[in-house]
PDB file of C-alpha atoms in Angstrom:
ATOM      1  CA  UNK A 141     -61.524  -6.621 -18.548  1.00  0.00           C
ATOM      2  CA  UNK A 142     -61.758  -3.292 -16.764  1.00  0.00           C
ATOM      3  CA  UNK A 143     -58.882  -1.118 -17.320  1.00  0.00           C
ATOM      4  CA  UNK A 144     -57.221  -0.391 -13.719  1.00  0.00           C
ATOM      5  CA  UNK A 145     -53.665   1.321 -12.935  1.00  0.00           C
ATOM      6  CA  UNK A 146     -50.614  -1.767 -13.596  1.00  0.00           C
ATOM      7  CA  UNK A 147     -47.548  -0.064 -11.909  1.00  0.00           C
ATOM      8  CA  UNK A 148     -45.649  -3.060 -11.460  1.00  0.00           C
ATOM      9  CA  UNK A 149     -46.014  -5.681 -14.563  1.00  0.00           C
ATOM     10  CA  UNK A 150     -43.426  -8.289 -12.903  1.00  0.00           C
ATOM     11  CA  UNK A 151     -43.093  -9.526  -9.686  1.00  0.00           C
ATOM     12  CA  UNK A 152     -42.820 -12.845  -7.480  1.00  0.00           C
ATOM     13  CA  UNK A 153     -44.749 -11.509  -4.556  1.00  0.00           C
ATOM     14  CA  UNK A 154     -47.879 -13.474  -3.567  1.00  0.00           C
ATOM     15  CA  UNK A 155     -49.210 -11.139  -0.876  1.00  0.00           C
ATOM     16  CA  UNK A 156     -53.657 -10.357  -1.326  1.00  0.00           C
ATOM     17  CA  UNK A 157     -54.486 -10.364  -4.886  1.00  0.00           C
ATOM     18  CA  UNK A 158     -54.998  -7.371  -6.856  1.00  0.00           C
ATOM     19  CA  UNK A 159     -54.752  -5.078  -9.680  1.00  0.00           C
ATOM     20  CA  UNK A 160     -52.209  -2.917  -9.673  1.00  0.00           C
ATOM     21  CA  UNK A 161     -49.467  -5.328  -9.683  1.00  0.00           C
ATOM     22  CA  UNK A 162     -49.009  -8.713 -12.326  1.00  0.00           C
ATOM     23  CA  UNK A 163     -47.822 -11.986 -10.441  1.00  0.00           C
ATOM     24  CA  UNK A 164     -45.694 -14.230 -12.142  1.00  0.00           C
ATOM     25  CA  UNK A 165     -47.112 -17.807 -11.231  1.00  0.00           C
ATOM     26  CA  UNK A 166     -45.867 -20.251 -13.127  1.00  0.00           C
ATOM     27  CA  UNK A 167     -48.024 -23.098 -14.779  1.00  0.00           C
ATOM     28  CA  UNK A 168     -49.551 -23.232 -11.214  1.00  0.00           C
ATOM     29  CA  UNK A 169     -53.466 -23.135 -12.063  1.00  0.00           C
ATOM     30  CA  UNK A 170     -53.729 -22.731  -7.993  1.00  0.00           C
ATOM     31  CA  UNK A 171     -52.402 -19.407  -7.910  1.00  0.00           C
ATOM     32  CA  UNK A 172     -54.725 -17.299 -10.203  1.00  0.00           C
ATOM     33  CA  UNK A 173     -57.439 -16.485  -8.005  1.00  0.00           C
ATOM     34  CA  UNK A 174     -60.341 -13.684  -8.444  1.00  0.00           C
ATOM     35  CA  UNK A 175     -59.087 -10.477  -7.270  1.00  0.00           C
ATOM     36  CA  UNK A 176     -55.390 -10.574  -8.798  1.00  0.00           C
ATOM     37  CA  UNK A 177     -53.940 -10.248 -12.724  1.00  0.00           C
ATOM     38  CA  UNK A 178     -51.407 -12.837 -13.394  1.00  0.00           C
ATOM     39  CA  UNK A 179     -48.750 -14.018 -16.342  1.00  0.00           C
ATOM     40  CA  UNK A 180     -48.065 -17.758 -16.611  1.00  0.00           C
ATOM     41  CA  UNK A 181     -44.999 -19.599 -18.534  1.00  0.00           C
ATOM     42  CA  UNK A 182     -41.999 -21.649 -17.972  1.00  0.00           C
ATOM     43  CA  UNK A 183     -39.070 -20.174 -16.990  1.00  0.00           C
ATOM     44  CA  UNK A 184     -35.913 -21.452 -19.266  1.00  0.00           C
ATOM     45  CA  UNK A 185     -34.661 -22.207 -15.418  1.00  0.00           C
ATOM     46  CA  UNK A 186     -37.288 -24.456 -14.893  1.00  0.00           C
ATOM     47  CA  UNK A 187     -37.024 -25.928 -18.217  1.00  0.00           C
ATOM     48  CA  UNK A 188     -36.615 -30.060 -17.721  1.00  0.00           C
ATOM     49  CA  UNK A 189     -38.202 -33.017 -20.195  1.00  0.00           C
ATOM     50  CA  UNK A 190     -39.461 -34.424 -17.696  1.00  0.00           C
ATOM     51  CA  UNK A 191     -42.868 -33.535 -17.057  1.00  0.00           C
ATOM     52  CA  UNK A 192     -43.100 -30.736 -19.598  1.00  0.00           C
ATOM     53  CA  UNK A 193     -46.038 -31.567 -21.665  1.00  0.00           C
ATOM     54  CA  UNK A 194     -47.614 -31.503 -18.591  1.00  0.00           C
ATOM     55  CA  UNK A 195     -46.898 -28.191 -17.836  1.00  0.00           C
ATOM     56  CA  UNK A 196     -47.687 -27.044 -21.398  1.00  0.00           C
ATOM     57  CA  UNK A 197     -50.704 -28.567 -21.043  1.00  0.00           C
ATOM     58  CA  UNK A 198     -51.400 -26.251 -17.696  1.00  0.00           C
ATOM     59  CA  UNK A 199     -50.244 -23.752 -19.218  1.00  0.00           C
ATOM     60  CA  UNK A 200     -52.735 -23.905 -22.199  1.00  0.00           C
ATOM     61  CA  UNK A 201     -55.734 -23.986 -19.367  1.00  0.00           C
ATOM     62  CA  UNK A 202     -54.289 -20.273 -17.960  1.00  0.00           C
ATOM     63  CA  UNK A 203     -53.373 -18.681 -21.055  1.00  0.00           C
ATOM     64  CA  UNK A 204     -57.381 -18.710 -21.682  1.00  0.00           C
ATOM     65  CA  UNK A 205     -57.975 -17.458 -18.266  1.00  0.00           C
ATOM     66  CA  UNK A 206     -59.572 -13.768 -18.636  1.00  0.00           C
ATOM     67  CA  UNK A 207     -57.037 -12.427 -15.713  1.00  0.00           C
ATOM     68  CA  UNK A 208     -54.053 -14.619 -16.641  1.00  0.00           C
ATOM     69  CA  UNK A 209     -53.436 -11.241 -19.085  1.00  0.00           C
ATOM     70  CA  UNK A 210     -49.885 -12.143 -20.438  1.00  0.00           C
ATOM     71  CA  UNK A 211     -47.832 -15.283 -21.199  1.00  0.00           C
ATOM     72  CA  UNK A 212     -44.202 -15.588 -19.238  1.00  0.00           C
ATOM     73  CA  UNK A 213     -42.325 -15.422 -17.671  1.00  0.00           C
ATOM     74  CA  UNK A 214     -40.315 -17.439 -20.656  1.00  0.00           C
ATOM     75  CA  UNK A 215     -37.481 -17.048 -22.353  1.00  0.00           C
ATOM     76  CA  UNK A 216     -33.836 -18.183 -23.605  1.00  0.00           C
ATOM     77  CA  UNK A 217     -31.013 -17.839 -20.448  1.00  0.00           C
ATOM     78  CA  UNK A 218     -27.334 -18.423 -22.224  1.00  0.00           C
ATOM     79  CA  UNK A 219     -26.012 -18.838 -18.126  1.00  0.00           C
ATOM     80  CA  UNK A 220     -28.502 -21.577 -16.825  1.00  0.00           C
ATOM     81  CA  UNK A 221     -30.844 -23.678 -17.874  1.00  0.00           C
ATOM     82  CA  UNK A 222     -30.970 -26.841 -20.016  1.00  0.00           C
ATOM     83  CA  UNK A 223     -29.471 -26.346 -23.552  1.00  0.00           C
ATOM     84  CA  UNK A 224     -30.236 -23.480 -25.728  1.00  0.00           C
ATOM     85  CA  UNK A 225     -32.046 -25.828 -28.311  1.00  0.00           C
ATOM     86  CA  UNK A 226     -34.460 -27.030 -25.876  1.00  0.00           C
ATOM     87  CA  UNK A 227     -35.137 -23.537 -24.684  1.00  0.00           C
ATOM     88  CA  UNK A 228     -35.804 -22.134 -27.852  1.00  0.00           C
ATOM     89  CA  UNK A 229     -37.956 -25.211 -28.933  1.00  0.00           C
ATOM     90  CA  UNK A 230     -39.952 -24.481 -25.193  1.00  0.00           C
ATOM     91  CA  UNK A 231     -40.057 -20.460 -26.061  1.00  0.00           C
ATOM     92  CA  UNK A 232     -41.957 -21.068 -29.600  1.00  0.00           C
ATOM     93  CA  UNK A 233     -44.521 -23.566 -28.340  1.00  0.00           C
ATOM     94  CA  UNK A 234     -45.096 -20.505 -25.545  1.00  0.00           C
ATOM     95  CA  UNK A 235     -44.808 -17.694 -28.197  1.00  0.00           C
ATOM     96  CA  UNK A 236     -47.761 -19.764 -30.519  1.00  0.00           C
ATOM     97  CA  UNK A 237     -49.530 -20.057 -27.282  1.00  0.00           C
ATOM     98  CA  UNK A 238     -50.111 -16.443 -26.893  1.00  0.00           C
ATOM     99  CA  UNK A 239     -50.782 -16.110 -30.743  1.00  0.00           C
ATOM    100  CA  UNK A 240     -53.371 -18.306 -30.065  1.00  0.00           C
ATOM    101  CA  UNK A 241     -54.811 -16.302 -26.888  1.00  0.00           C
ATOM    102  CA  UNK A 242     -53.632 -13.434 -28.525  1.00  0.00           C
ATOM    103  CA  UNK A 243     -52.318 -12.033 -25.506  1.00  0.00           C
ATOM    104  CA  UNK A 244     -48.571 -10.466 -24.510  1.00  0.00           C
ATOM    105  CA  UNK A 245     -45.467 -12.631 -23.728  1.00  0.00           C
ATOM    106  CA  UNK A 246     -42.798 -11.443 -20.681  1.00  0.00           C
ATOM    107  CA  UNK A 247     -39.691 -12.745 -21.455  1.00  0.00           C
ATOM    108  CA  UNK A 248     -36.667 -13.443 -19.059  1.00  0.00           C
ATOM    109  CA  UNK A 249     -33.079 -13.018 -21.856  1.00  0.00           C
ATOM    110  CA  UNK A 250     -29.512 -13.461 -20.770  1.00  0.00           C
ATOM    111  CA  UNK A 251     -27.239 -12.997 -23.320  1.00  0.00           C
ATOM    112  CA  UNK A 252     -29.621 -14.074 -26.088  1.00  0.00           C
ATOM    113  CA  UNK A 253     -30.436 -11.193 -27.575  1.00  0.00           C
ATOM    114  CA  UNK A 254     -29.633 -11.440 -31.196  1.00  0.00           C
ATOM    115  CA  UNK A 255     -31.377 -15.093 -31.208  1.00  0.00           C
ATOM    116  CA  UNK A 256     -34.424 -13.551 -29.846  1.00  0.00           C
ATOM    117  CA  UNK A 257     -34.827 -11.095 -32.489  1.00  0.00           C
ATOM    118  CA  UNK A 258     -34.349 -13.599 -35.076  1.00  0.00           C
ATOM    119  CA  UNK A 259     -37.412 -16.098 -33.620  1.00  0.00           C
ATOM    120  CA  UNK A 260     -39.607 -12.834 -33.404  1.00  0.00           C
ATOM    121  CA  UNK A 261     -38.713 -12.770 -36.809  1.00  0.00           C
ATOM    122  CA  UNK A 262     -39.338 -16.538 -37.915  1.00  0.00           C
ATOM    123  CA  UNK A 263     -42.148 -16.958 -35.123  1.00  0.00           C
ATOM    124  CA  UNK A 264     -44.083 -14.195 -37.637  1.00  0.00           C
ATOM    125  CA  UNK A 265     -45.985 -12.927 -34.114  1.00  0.00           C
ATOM    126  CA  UNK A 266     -47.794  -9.886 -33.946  1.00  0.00           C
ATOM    127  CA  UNK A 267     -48.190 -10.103 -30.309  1.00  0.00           C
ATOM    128  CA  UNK A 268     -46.335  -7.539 -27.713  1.00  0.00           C
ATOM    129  CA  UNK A 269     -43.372  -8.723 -26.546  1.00  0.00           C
ATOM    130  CA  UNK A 270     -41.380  -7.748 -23.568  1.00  0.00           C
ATOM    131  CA  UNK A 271     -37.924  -8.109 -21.989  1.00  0.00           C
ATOM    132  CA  UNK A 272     -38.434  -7.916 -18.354  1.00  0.00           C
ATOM    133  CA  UNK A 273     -35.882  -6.312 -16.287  1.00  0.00           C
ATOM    134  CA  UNK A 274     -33.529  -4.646 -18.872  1.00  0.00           C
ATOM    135  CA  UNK A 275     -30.023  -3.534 -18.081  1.00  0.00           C
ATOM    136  CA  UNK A 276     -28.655  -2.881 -20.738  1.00  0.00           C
ATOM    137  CA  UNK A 277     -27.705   0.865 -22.133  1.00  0.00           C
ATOM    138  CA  UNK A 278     -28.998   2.950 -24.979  1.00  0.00           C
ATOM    139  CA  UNK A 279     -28.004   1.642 -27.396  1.00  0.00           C
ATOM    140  CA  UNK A 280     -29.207  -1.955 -27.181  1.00  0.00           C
ATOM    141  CA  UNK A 281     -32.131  -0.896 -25.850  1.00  0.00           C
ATOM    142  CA  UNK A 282     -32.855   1.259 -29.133  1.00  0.00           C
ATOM    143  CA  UNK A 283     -32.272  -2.104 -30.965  1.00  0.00           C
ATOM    144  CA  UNK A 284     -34.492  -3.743 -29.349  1.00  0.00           C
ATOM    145  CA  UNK A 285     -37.849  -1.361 -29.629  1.00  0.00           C
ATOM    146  CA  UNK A 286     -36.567  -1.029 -33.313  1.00  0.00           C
ATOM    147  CA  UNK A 287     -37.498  -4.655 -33.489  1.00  0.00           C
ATOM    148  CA  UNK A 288     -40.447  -4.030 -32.181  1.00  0.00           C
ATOM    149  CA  UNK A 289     -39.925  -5.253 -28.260  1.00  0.00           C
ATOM    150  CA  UNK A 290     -41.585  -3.374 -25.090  1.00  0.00           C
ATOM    151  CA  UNK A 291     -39.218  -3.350 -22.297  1.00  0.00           C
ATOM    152  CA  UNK A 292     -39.891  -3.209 -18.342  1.00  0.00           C
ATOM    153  CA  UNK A 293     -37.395  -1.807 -15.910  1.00  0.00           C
ATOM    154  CA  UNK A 294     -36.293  -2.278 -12.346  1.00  0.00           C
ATOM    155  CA  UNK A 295     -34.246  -1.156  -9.742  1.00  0.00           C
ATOM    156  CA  UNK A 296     -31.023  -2.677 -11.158  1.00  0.00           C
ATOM    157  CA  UNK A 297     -31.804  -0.529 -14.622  1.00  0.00           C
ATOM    158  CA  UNK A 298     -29.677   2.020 -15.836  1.00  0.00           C
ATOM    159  CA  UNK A 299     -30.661   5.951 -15.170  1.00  0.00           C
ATOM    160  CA  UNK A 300     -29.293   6.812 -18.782  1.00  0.00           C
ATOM    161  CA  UNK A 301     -31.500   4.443 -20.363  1.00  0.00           C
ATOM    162  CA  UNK A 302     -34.679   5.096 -18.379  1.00  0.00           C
ATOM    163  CA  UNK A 303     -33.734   8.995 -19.253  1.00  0.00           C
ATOM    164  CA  UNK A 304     -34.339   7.936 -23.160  1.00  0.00           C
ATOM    165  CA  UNK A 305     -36.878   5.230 -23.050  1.00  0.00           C
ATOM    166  CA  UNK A 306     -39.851   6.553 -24.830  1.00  0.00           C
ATOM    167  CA  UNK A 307     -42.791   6.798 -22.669  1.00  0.00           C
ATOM    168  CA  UNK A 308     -44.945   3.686 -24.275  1.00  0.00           C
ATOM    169  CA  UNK A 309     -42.089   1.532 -23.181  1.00  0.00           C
ATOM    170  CA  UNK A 310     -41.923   3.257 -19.510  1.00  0.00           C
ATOM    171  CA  UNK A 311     -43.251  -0.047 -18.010  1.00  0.00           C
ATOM    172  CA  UNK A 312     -41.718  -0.489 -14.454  1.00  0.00           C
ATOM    173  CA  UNK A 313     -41.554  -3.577 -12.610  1.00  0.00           C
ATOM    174  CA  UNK A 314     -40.389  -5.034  -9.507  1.00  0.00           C
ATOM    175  CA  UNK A 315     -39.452  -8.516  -9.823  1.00  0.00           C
ATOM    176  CA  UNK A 316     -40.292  -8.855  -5.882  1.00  0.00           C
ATOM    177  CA  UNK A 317     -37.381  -7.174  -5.055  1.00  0.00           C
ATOM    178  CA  UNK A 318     -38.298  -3.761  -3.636  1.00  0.00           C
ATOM    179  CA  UNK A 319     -40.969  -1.481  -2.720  1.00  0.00           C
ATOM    180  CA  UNK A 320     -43.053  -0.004  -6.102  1.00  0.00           C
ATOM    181  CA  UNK A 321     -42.000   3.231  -5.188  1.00  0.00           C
ATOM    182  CA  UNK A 322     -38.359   2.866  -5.180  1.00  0.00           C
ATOM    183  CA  UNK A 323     -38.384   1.615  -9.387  1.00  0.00           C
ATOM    184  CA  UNK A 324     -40.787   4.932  -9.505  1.00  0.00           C
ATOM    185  CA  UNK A 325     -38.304   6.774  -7.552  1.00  0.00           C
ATOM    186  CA  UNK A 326     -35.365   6.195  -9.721  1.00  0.00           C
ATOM    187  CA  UNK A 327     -37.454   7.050 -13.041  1.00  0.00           C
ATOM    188  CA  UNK A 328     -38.235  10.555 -11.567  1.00  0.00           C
ATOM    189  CA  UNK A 329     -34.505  10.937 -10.461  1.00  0.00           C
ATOM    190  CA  UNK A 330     -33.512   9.891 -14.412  1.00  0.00           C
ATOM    191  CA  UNK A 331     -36.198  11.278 -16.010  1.00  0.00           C
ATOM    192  CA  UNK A 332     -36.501  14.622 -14.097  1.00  0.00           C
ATOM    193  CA  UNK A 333     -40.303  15.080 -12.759  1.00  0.00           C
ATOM    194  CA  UNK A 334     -41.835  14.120 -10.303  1.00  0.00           C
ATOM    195  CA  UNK A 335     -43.298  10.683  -8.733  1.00  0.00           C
ATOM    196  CA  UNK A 336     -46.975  10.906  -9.720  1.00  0.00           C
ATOM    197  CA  UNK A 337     -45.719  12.015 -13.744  1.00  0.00           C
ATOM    198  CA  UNK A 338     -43.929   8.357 -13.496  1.00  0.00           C
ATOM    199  CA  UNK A 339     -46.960   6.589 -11.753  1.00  0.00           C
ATOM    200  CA  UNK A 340     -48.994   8.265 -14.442  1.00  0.00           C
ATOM    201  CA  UNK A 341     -47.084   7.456 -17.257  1.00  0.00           C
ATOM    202  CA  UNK A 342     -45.840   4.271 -16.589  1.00  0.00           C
ATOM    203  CA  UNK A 343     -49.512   2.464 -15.311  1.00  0.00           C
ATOM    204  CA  UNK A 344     -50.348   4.084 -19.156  1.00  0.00           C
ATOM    205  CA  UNK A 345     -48.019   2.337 -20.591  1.00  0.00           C
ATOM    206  CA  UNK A 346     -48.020  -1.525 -18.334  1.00  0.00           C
ATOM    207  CA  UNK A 347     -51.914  -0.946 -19.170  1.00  0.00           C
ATOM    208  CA  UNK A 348     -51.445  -0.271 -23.081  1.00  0.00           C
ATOM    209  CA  UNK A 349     -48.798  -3.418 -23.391  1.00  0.00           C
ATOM    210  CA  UNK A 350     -51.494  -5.400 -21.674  1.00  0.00           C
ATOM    211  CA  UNK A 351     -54.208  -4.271 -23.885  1.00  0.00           C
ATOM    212  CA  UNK A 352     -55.913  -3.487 -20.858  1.00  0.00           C
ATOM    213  CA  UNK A 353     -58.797  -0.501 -22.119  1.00  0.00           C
TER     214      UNK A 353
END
């Protein structure tokens, strides 16, 4: 696939398909049209037994879709959700489906941090993975890329930590909650340069955890 600027690599939003921007849709095949780049998973809030072979099964036919170009959202939510067996037994099947498509995983984590580290670990993936949204401060987030995670910020992220992020993990994201430009705004304010340095520097880096080249 033709590498093109990525300067949001989460959001809801289903407005015209295109490029610059990676919808979250689900397991809904419907959704991934030509024109658009899109990440497909189940959502631990979605999670139910009912019915989810069926969506694995869906979600099999996207994950070998050339612009379905990463696998999530998924993930492990300690607040909601079925139980936390079940979710982690839902995030490995996902996590060996983008082994198998060798493509990225976006992952939504409440308060199961130190259990995702540990199924990186046992899942034995060398796939990119990435912790959408991150709040958390320096410290945790230097944990985390020292296990080898990507992380994507929003408007709810912390100005210390986007100040010390290293630039391959200054991936911004909107989670269909604002304007691009306000996430790109707050980076400058942290980081201390301008708009286009963090519209530069962050499609380089959304494009790089995609593999996009």
């Amino acid at each position: 696939m033709t590498a093109m600027p990525v300067y949001d690599i989460h959001t809801h939003c289903r407005t015209a398909p295109d490029c610059e921007s990676v919808l979250c849709i689900g397991t809904d095949i419907d959704l991934a049209v030509p024109g658009g780049l899109y990440s497909a998973g189940i959502h631990p809030w979605d999670l139910e037994r009912d019915g989810y072979y069926g969506r694995l099964q869906a979600l099999e036919r996207l994950a070998g879709m050339e612009n379905v170009v990463a696998i999530g959202e998924c993930g492990l939510d300690s607040l909601r959700g079925p139980d936390i067996a079940f979710q982690k037994e839902a995030f490995m099947e996902q996590a060996a489906t983008a082994a198998r498509v060798h493509k990225p995983m976006i992952l939504h984590v409440v308060r199961q941090f130190d259990t995702l580290i540990s199924l990186r670990k046992q899942s034995g993936s060398s796939e990119r993975w990435l912790i959408h949204g991150f709040r958390g401060g320096v410290r945790q987030m230097e944990q985390l890329l020292d296990n080898g995670f990507y992380l994507s910020f929003g408007i709810g992220s912390k100005p210390e930590t986007l100040a010390a992020v290293p630039d391959y993990s200054l991936i911004l994201e909107t989670d269909g909650k604002c304007p691009v430009h306000a996430v790109q705004e707050l980076a400058a304010s942290a980081r201390c340069c301008n708009v286009q340095a963090i519209r530069d520097a962050s499609a380089r880096a959304s494009c790089d955890f995609l593999g996009l080249h």
